PDB file of C-alpha atoms in Angstrom:
ATOM      1  CA  GLY R   1     -15.534  -0.131   9.254  1.00  0.00           C
ATOM      2  CA  VAL R   2     -14.872   1.602   5.903  1.00  0.00           C
ATOM      3  CA  VAL R   3     -13.417   4.837   6.924  1.00  0.00           C
ATOM      4  CA  THR R   4     -12.466   7.128   9.612  1.00  0.00           C
ATOM      5  CA  ALA R   5     -12.302  11.097   9.259  1.00  0.00           C
ATOM      6  CA  THR R   6     -10.946  13.944  11.310  1.00  0.00           C
ATOM      7  CA  PHE R   7     -11.745  17.470  10.503  1.00  0.00           C
ATOM      8  CA  ILE R   8      -8.394  19.163  10.368  1.00  0.00           C
ATOM      9  CA  GLY R   9      -9.869  22.721   8.921  1.00  0.00           C
ATOM     10  CA  SER R  10      -9.210  25.887  11.073  1.00  0.00           C
ATOM     11  CA  GLN R  11     -12.973  26.319  11.095  1.00  0.00           C
ATOM     12  CA  ALA R  12     -15.829  25.244   9.142  1.00  0.00           C
ATOM     13  CA  PRO R  13     -16.967  27.774   6.784  1.00  0.00           C
ATOM     14  CA  GLU R  14     -19.515  30.294   7.819  1.00  0.00           C
ATOM     15  CA  GLY R  15     -23.054  29.233   7.631  1.00  0.00           C
ATOM     16  CA  THR R  16     -22.206  25.844   5.998  1.00  0.00           C
ATOM     17  CA  SER R  17     -21.617  22.228   7.262  1.00  0.00           C
ATOM     18  CA  PRO R  18     -18.768  20.581   4.999  1.00  0.00           C
ATOM     19  CA  GLU R  19     -19.466  17.168   4.105  1.00  0.00           C
ATOM     20  CA  PHE R  20     -19.133  14.727   1.356  1.00  0.00           C
ATOM     21  CA  SER R  21     -19.870  10.991   0.318  1.00  0.00           C
ATOM     22  CA  ILE R  22     -17.293   8.451  -0.032  1.00  0.00           C
ATOM     23  CA  GLU R  23     -17.472   4.738  -1.528  1.00  0.00           C
ATOM     24  CA  VAL R  24     -14.583   2.498  -1.409  1.00  0.00           C
ATOM     25  CA  GLN R  25     -14.027   0.205  -4.214  1.00  0.00           C
ATOM     26  CA  SER R  26     -10.539  -1.182  -3.158  1.00  0.00           C
ATOM     27  CA  LEU R  27      -7.524  -0.247  -0.756  1.00  0.00           C
ATOM     28  CA  ALA R  28      -4.010   0.710  -1.531  1.00  0.00           C
ATOM     29  CA  THR R  29      -1.959  -2.419  -1.124  1.00  0.00           C
ATOM     30  CA  SER R  30       2.056  -2.668  -0.724  1.00  0.00           C
ATOM     31  CA  GLN R  31       4.255  -5.037  -3.011  1.00  0.00           C
ATOM     32  CA  GLU R  32       4.938  -8.358  -1.699  1.00  0.00           C
ATOM     33  CA  ASN R  33       7.677 -10.759  -2.627  1.00  0.00           C
ATOM     34  CA  MET R  34       7.917 -14.176  -1.131  1.00  0.00           C
ATOM     35  CA  GLY R  35      10.822 -16.348  -1.596  1.00  0.00           C
ATOM     36  CA  LEU R  36      11.069 -20.065  -1.994  1.00  0.00           C
ATOM     37  CA  PHE R  37      10.211 -22.190   0.757  1.00  0.00           C
ATOM     38  CA  LEU R  38      13.393 -24.234   1.721  1.00  0.00           C
ATOM     39  CA  ALA R  39      13.983 -27.224   3.798  1.00  0.00           C
ATOM     40  CA  GLU R  40      16.257 -26.354   7.009  1.00  0.00           C
ATOM     41  CA  ASP R  41      19.121 -27.916   5.308  1.00  0.00           C
ATOM     42  CA  THR R  42      22.552 -26.557   4.647  1.00  0.00           C
ATOM     43  CA  VAL R  43      22.840 -23.879   1.968  1.00  0.00           C
ATOM     44  CA  ALA R  44      23.521 -25.840  -1.494  1.00  0.00           C
ATOM     45  CA  LEU R  45      25.696 -22.456  -2.370  1.00  0.00           C
ATOM     46  CA  PRO R  46      29.459 -22.828  -2.029  1.00  0.00           C
ATOM     47  CA  PRO R  47      30.918 -20.527   0.722  1.00  0.00           C
ATOM     48  CA  ASP R  48      31.618 -16.902  -0.596  1.00  0.00           C
ATOM     49  CA  THR R  49      30.652 -13.456  -0.631  1.00  0.00           C
ATOM     50  CA  TYR R  50      27.427 -12.639  -2.163  1.00  0.00           C
ATOM     51  CA  SER R  51      25.538  -9.550  -3.182  1.00  0.00           C
ATOM     52  CA  PHE R  52      22.229  -8.617  -4.902  1.00  0.00           C
ATOM     53  CA  ASP R  53      20.881  -5.307  -5.653  1.00  0.00           C
ATOM     54  CA  VAL R  54      17.469  -3.584  -4.698  1.00  0.00           C
ATOM     55  CA  SER R  55      16.086  -0.632  -6.591  1.00  0.00           C
ATOM     56  CA  ILE R  56      13.383   0.953  -4.722  1.00  0.00           C
ATOM     57  CA  ASN R  57      12.401   4.868  -4.408  1.00  0.00           C
ATOM     58  CA  ASP R  58      14.535   5.725  -7.734  1.00  0.00           C
ATOM     59  CA  MET R  59      17.521   4.319  -5.433  1.00  0.00           C
ATOM     60  CA  ASN R  60      19.909   1.369  -6.101  1.00  0.00           C
ATOM     61  CA  TYR R  61      21.139  -0.353  -2.887  1.00  0.00           C
ATOM     62  CA  GLU R  62      23.699  -3.179  -2.997  1.00  0.00           C
ATOM     63  CA  PHE R  63      23.369  -5.847  -0.256  1.00  0.00           C
ATOM     64  CA  GLN R  64      26.494  -7.997   0.432  1.00  0.00           C
ATOM     65  CA  PHE R  65      26.932 -10.949   2.888  1.00  0.00           C
ATOM     66  CA  SER R  66      29.049 -14.032   3.312  1.00  0.00           C
ATOM     67  CA  ILE R  67      27.785 -17.829   3.275  1.00  0.00           C
ATOM     68  CA  SER R  68      29.715 -19.903   5.473  1.00  0.00           C
ATOM     69  CA  GLU R  69      30.123 -23.752   5.333  1.00  0.00           C
ATOM     70  CA  ASN R  70      27.404 -25.463   7.032  1.00  0.00           C
ATOM     71  CA  GLU R  71      25.184 -22.572   7.322  1.00  0.00           C
ATOM     72  CA  SER R  72      21.466 -23.645   6.921  1.00  0.00           C
ATOM     73  CA  ASN R  73      18.997 -22.012   4.590  1.00  0.00           C
ATOM     74  CA  LYS R  74      17.123 -20.591   7.730  1.00  0.00           C
ATOM     75  CA  GLU R  75      19.929 -19.061   9.193  1.00  0.00           C
ATOM     76  CA  VAL R  76      21.117 -17.149   6.043  1.00  0.00           C
ATOM     77  CA  GLN R  77      17.330 -15.887   5.694  1.00  0.00           C
ATOM     78  CA  GLU R  78      17.340 -14.673   9.118  1.00  0.00           C
ATOM     79  CA  ARG R  79      20.651 -12.666   8.643  1.00  0.00           C
ATOM     80  CA  LEU R  80      19.356 -11.346   5.495  1.00  0.00           C
ATOM     81  CA  ALA R  81      16.070 -10.336   7.160  1.00  0.00           C
ATOM     82  CA  ARG R  82      18.097  -8.403   9.898  1.00  0.00           C
ATOM     83  CA  LEU R  83      20.499  -6.923   6.985  1.00  0.00           C
ATOM     84  CA  ILE R  84      17.425  -5.521   5.290  1.00  0.00           C
ATOM     85  CA  ASN R  85      15.391  -4.236   8.339  1.00  0.00           C
ATOM     86  CA  ASN R  86      18.365  -2.382   9.421  1.00  0.00           C
ATOM     87  CA  SER R  87      19.134  -0.715   6.297  1.00  0.00           C
ATOM     88  CA  GLY R  88      16.003   1.407   6.491  1.00  0.00           C
ATOM     89  CA  ILE R  89      15.312   1.818   2.577  1.00  0.00           C
ATOM     90  CA  GLY R  90      11.576   1.057   2.754  1.00  0.00           C
ATOM     91  CA  LEU R  91      11.370  -2.568   2.920  1.00  0.00           C
ATOM     92  CA  THR R  92      10.067  -4.872   5.737  1.00  0.00           C
ATOM     93  CA  ALA R  93      11.609  -8.235   5.793  1.00  0.00           C
ATOM     94  CA  SER R  94      10.460 -11.419   7.857  1.00  0.00           C
ATOM     95  CA  VAL R  95      11.143 -15.271   7.762  1.00  0.00           C
ATOM     96  CA  MET R  96       8.001 -17.021   6.927  1.00  0.00           C
ATOM     97  CA  GLU R  97       7.384 -21.011   8.021  1.00  0.00           C
ATOM     98  CA  SER R  98       5.200 -23.352   6.449  1.00  0.00           C
ATOM     99  CA  ASP R  99       3.470 -26.564   8.143  1.00  0.00           C
ATOM    100  CA  ASP R 100       6.178 -28.754   7.063  1.00  0.00           C
ATOM    101  CA  ALA R 101       9.068 -26.575   8.850  1.00  0.00           C
ATOM    102  CA  ARG R 102      10.174 -25.097   5.622  1.00  0.00           C
ATOM    103  CA  THR R 103      11.186 -21.161   5.604  1.00  0.00           C
ATOM    104  CA  SER R 104      10.743 -18.405   3.351  1.00  0.00           C
ATOM    105  CA  LEU R 105      12.198 -14.790   3.256  1.00  0.00           C
ATOM    106  CA  ARG R 106       9.249 -12.501   2.911  1.00  0.00           C
ATOM    107  CA  LEU R 107       9.700  -8.697   1.696  1.00  0.00           C
ATOM    108  CA  GLU R 108       7.131  -6.009   1.678  1.00  0.00           C
ATOM    109  CA  SER R 109       7.386  -2.301   1.033  1.00  0.00           C
ATOM    110  CA  GLU R 110       6.393   0.105   3.603  1.00  0.00           C
ATOM    111  CA  ALA R 111       4.626   2.304   1.028  1.00  0.00           C
ATOM    112  CA  THR R 112       1.457   1.256  -0.733  1.00  0.00           C
ATOM    113  CA  GLY R 113       0.415   2.089  -3.996  1.00  0.00           C
ATOM    114  CA  ILE R 114       2.366   2.523  -7.619  1.00  0.00           C
ATOM    115  CA  SER R 115       3.827   5.507  -8.958  1.00  0.00           C
ATOM    116  CA  TYR R 116       2.639   6.757 -12.424  1.00  0.00           C
ATOM    117  CA  GLY R 117       4.447   4.827 -15.286  1.00  0.00           C
ATOM    118  CA  LYS R 118       5.906   2.242 -13.009  1.00  0.00           C
ATOM    119  CA  SER R 119       4.822  -1.320 -12.422  1.00  0.00           C
ATOM    120  CA  GLN R 120       6.595  -2.344  -9.111  1.00  0.00           C
ATOM    121  CA  VAL R 121       7.836  -0.460  -6.137  1.00  0.00           C
ATOM    122  CA  PHE R 122      10.932  -2.506  -5.662  1.00  0.00           C
ATOM    123  CA  THR R 123      12.887  -4.890  -7.914  1.00  0.00           C
ATOM    124  CA  ILE R 124      15.635  -7.295  -6.746  1.00  0.00           C
ATOM    125  CA  SER R 125      18.254  -8.424  -8.994  1.00  0.00           C
ATOM    126  CA  ASP R 126      21.809 -10.093  -8.911  1.00  0.00           C
ATOM    127  CA  ASP R 127      22.355  -9.905 -12.802  1.00  0.00           C
ATOM    128  CA  HIS R 128      24.753  -7.084 -12.515  1.00  0.00           C
ATOM    129  CA  THR R 129      25.954  -7.106  -8.911  1.00  0.00           C
ATOM    130  CA  SER R 130      29.493  -6.755  -7.517  1.00  0.00           C
ATOM    131  CA  LYS R 131      29.986  -9.980  -5.747  1.00  0.00           C
ATOM    132  CA  THR R 132      28.955 -13.304  -6.407  1.00  0.00           C
ATOM    133  CA  ALA R 133      25.449 -13.884  -7.983  1.00  0.00           C
ATOM    134  CA  GLY R 134      22.969 -16.734  -7.421  1.00  0.00           C
ATOM    135  CA  THR R 135      21.297 -15.915  -4.192  1.00  0.00           C
ATOM    136  CA  VAL R 136      18.324 -14.246  -5.518  1.00  0.00           C
ATOM    137  CA  ALA R 137      17.304 -17.452  -7.947  1.00  0.00           C
ATOM    138  CA  TYR R 138      18.371 -19.593  -4.735  1.00  0.00           C
ATOM    139  CA  PHE R 139      15.851 -17.726  -2.203  1.00  0.00           C
ATOM    140  CA  GLY R 140      13.481 -16.807  -4.908  1.00  0.00           C
ATOM    141  CA  LEU R 141      13.879 -13.100  -3.934  1.00  0.00           C
ATOM    142  CA  ASP R 142      12.395 -11.610  -7.057  1.00  0.00           C
ATOM    143  CA  TYR R 143       9.132 -13.494  -7.107  1.00  0.00           C
ATOM    144  CA  THR R 144       6.305 -10.917  -6.573  1.00  0.00           C
ATOM    145  CA  SER R 145       3.691 -12.560  -4.802  1.00  0.00           C
ATOM    146  CA  ARG R 146       1.367  -9.644  -4.630  1.00  0.00           C
ATOM    147  CA  GLU R 147       1.429  -6.356  -6.782  1.00  0.00           C
ATOM    148  CA  ALA R 148       1.271  -2.866  -5.117  1.00  0.00           C
ATOM    149  CA  SER R 149      -1.970  -1.235  -6.029  1.00  0.00           C
ATOM    150  CA  ASN R 150      -3.647   1.929  -5.859  1.00  0.00           C
ATOM    151  CA  ALA R 151      -6.865   2.824  -3.447  1.00  0.00           C
ATOM    152  CA  HIS R 152     -10.045   3.447  -5.775  1.00  0.00           C
ATOM    153  CA  PHE R 153     -12.923   5.184  -4.552  1.00  0.00           C
ATOM    154  CA  LEU R 154     -15.779   7.599  -5.465  1.00  0.00           C
ATOM    155  CA  ILE R 155     -16.110  10.958  -3.897  1.00  0.00           C
ATOM    156  CA  ASN R 156     -19.550  12.633  -4.241  1.00  0.00           C
ATOM    157  CA  GLY R 157     -19.987   9.863  -7.323  1.00  0.00           C
ATOM    158  CA  GLU R 158     -16.599  10.898  -8.754  1.00  0.00           C
ATOM    159  CA  GLU R 159     -13.967   8.318  -9.478  1.00  0.00           C
ATOM    160  CA  ARG R 160     -10.688   8.845  -7.431  1.00  0.00           C
ATOM    161  CA  THR R 161      -7.450   7.207  -6.883  1.00  0.00           C
ATOM    162  CA  ALA R 162      -4.701   7.640  -4.303  1.00  0.00           C
ATOM    163  CA  SER R 163      -1.624   5.640  -3.651  1.00  0.00           C
ATOM    164  CA  SER R 164      -2.111   5.676   0.093  1.00  0.00           C
ATOM    165  CA  ASN R 165      -4.827   4.963   2.293  1.00  0.00           C
ATOM    166  CA  HIS R 166      -4.539   7.916   4.125  1.00  0.00           C
ATOM    167  CA  PHE R 167      -4.970  11.447   2.600  1.00  0.00           C
ATOM    168  CA  THR R 168      -7.017  14.735   2.926  1.00  0.00           C
ATOM    169  CA  VAL R 169     -10.177  15.854   1.193  1.00  0.00           C
ATOM    170  CA  GLY R 170     -10.431  19.477   0.235  1.00  0.00           C
ATOM    171  CA  LYS R 171      -8.089  20.720   3.128  1.00  0.00           C
ATOM    172  CA  LEU R 172     -10.975  20.334   5.442  1.00  0.00           C
ATOM    173  CA  PHE R 173     -10.858  16.412   6.431  1.00  0.00           C
ATOM    174  CA  GLU R 174      -8.117  13.806   7.008  1.00  0.00           C
ATOM    175  CA  VAL R 175      -9.419  10.418   6.067  1.00  0.00           C
ATOM    176  CA  GLU R 176      -7.995   6.984   6.225  1.00  0.00           C
ATOM    177  CA  LEU R 177      -9.526   4.243   4.273  1.00  0.00           C
ATOM    178  CA  LEU R 178     -10.113   0.974   6.485  1.00  0.00           C
ATOM    179  CA  GLY R 179     -12.109  -1.353   4.252  1.00  0.00           C
ATOM    180  CA  VAL R 180     -14.123  -1.823   1.097  1.00  0.00           C
ATOM    181  CA  SER R 181     -17.737  -0.730   0.764  1.00  0.00           C
ATOM    182  CA  GLN R 182     -20.229  -3.858   1.260  1.00  0.00           C
ATOM    183  CA  THR R 183     -23.284  -2.135  -0.320  1.00  0.00           C
ATOM    184  CA  ASP R 184     -23.737   0.563  -3.000  1.00  0.00           C
ATOM    185  CA  GLU R 185     -24.624   2.972  -0.325  1.00  0.00           C
ATOM    186  CA  PRO R 186     -21.925   5.557   0.389  1.00  0.00           C
ATOM    187  CA  VAL R 187     -20.824   6.529   3.716  1.00  0.00           C
ATOM    188  CA  GLN R 188     -21.643  10.286   4.657  1.00  0.00           C
ATOM    189  CA  ILE R 189     -18.609  12.112   6.066  1.00  0.00           C
ATOM    190  CA  GLY R 190     -19.367  15.660   7.546  1.00  0.00           C
ATOM    191  CA  LEU R 191     -19.811  17.974  10.804  1.00  0.00           C
ATOM    192  CA  LYS R 192     -22.555  17.681  13.168  1.00  0.00           C
ATOM    193  CA  THR R 193     -23.838  20.576  14.860  1.00  0.00           C
ATOM    194  CA  ASP R 194     -23.120  21.130  18.544  1.00  0.00           C
ATOM    195  CA  VAL R 195     -26.585  20.067  19.543  1.00  0.00           C
ATOM    196  CA  GLU R 196     -26.469  17.017  17.377  1.00  0.00           C
ATOM    197  CA  SER R 197     -23.126  16.108  18.708  1.00  0.00           C
ATOM    198  CA  LEU R 198     -24.160  16.419  22.429  1.00  0.00           C
ATOM    199  CA  THR R 199     -27.535  14.611  21.839  1.00  0.00           C
ATOM    200  CA  ASP R 200     -25.662  11.819  20.220  1.00  0.00           C
ATOM    201  CA  ASN R 201     -22.996  11.537  23.189  1.00  0.00           C
ATOM    202  CA  ILE R 202     -25.774  11.782  25.848  1.00  0.00           C
ATOM    203  CA  THR R 203     -27.750   8.953  24.013  1.00  0.00           C
ATOM    204  CA  GLN R 204     -24.596   6.636  24.135  1.00  0.00           C
ATOM    205  CA  LEU R 205     -24.115   7.555  27.838  1.00  0.00           C
ATOM    206  CA  ILE R 206     -27.547   6.472  28.807  1.00  0.00           C
ATOM    207  CA  GLY R 207     -27.405   3.372  26.494  1.00  0.00           C
ATOM    208  CA  GLY R 208     -24.306   2.189  28.056  1.00  0.00           C
ATOM    209  CA  TYR R 209     -25.553   2.935  31.448  1.00  0.00           C
ATOM    210  CA  ASN R 210     -28.684   0.811  30.930  1.00  0.00           C
ATOM    211  CA  ASP R 211     -27.074  -2.015  29.444  1.00  0.00           C
ATOM    212  CA  PHE R 212     -24.659  -2.020  32.557  1.00  0.00           C
ATOM    213  CA  ILE R 213     -27.584  -1.982  35.075  1.00  0.00           C
ATOM    214  CA  ARG R 214     -29.265  -4.684  33.025  1.00  0.00           C
ATOM    215  CA  ALA R 215     -26.059  -6.985  32.906  1.00  0.00           C
ATOM    216  CA  THR R 216     -25.503  -6.433  36.182  1.00  0.00           C
ATOM    217  CA  SER R 217     -29.010  -7.238  37.553  1.00  0.00           C
ATOM    218  CA  ALA R 218     -28.682 -10.692  35.805  1.00  0.00           C
ATOM    219  CA  TYR R 219     -26.333 -11.851  38.647  1.00  0.00           C
ATOM    220  CA  LEU R 220     -28.557 -10.454  41.520  1.00  0.00           C
ATOM    221  CA  ASP R 221     -29.269 -14.104  42.471  1.00  0.00           C
ATOM    222  CA  SER R 222     -25.917 -15.485  41.862  1.00  0.00           C
ATOM    223  CA  GLN R 223     -23.445 -12.911  42.886  1.00  0.00           C
ATOM    224  CA  THR R 224     -24.444 -11.255  46.383  1.00  0.00           C
ATOM    225  CA  ARG R 225     -22.677  -8.179  45.701  1.00  0.00           C
ATOM    226  CA  SER R 226     -24.480  -7.182  42.653  1.00  0.00           C
ATOM    227  CA  ARG R 227     -27.229  -5.232  44.218  1.00  0.00           C
ATOM    228  CA  GLN R 228     -24.388  -2.971  46.066  1.00  0.00           C
ATOM    229  CA  LEU R 229     -22.737  -2.252  42.558  1.00  0.00           C
ATOM    230  CA  ILE R 230     -26.105  -1.604  41.344  1.00  0.00           C
ATOM    231  CA  ASN R 231     -26.746   0.939  44.222  1.00  0.00           C
ATOM    232  CA  GLU R 232     -23.292   2.306  44.014  1.00  0.00           C
ATOM    233  CA  MET R 233     -23.799   3.089  40.062  1.00  0.00           C
ATOM    234  CA  LYS R 234     -27.433   4.528  40.788  1.00  0.00           C
ATOM    235  CA  GLY R 235     -25.903   6.571  43.401  1.00  0.00           C
ATOM    236  CA  ILE R 236     -23.295   8.154  41.259  1.00  0.00           C
ATOM    237  CA  ALA R 237     -25.928   8.722  38.319  1.00  0.00           C
ATOM    238  CA  SER R 238     -28.174  10.756  40.950  1.00  0.00           C
ATOM    239  CA  ILE R 239     -25.043  12.868  41.983  1.00  0.00           C
ATOM    240  CA  TYR R 240     -25.005  14.314  38.481  1.00  0.00           C
TER     241      TYR R 240
END
């Protein structure tokens, strides 16, 4: 529940069993901007061609769109979500709905973490855009509801950070962080010998077989074919 690991080295160093301990303090998170929750009324902006600018990954993009007469807030939000999702600039957009049927345009960065010297993954503004401004404030697109953050963890007691929850350790292990450690006990990651690995697998197989037989036996009185199922399983086991 805390971490998964895959061995990616060509082979384990001769005569050694590479291993390390890891304790996860926090996961890397993406940036989320949550717009204003608006009633499904007609957009309170005059019909016109509007635009806003998105700055992400050291690139600037301008989104242009038109608002027609009698369009609802939700219709424009859904159109903006499609426009942003189809752009492929590293943002995911969706329209969220509250209990009172109000809707908001939610924007989330695909990337997690924050680069050195920066405070945000992306920014949205229409202060210097080429078309009519006003939609950023109206829809609340520039409100950051969750800041992006890096993952913080300890490897062999040494503090480390990463902008992603997926990284490599010592060119031997590919690691993915799944959750925060609930105790001060670190997770041990390493390689088992062939004998240890084989023993664990056989123990797991025996445990699963016994659990199955016990569970099926509980229905011997109520399910007449349970005994047949048990006999078939025992027959298969005896062959091997």
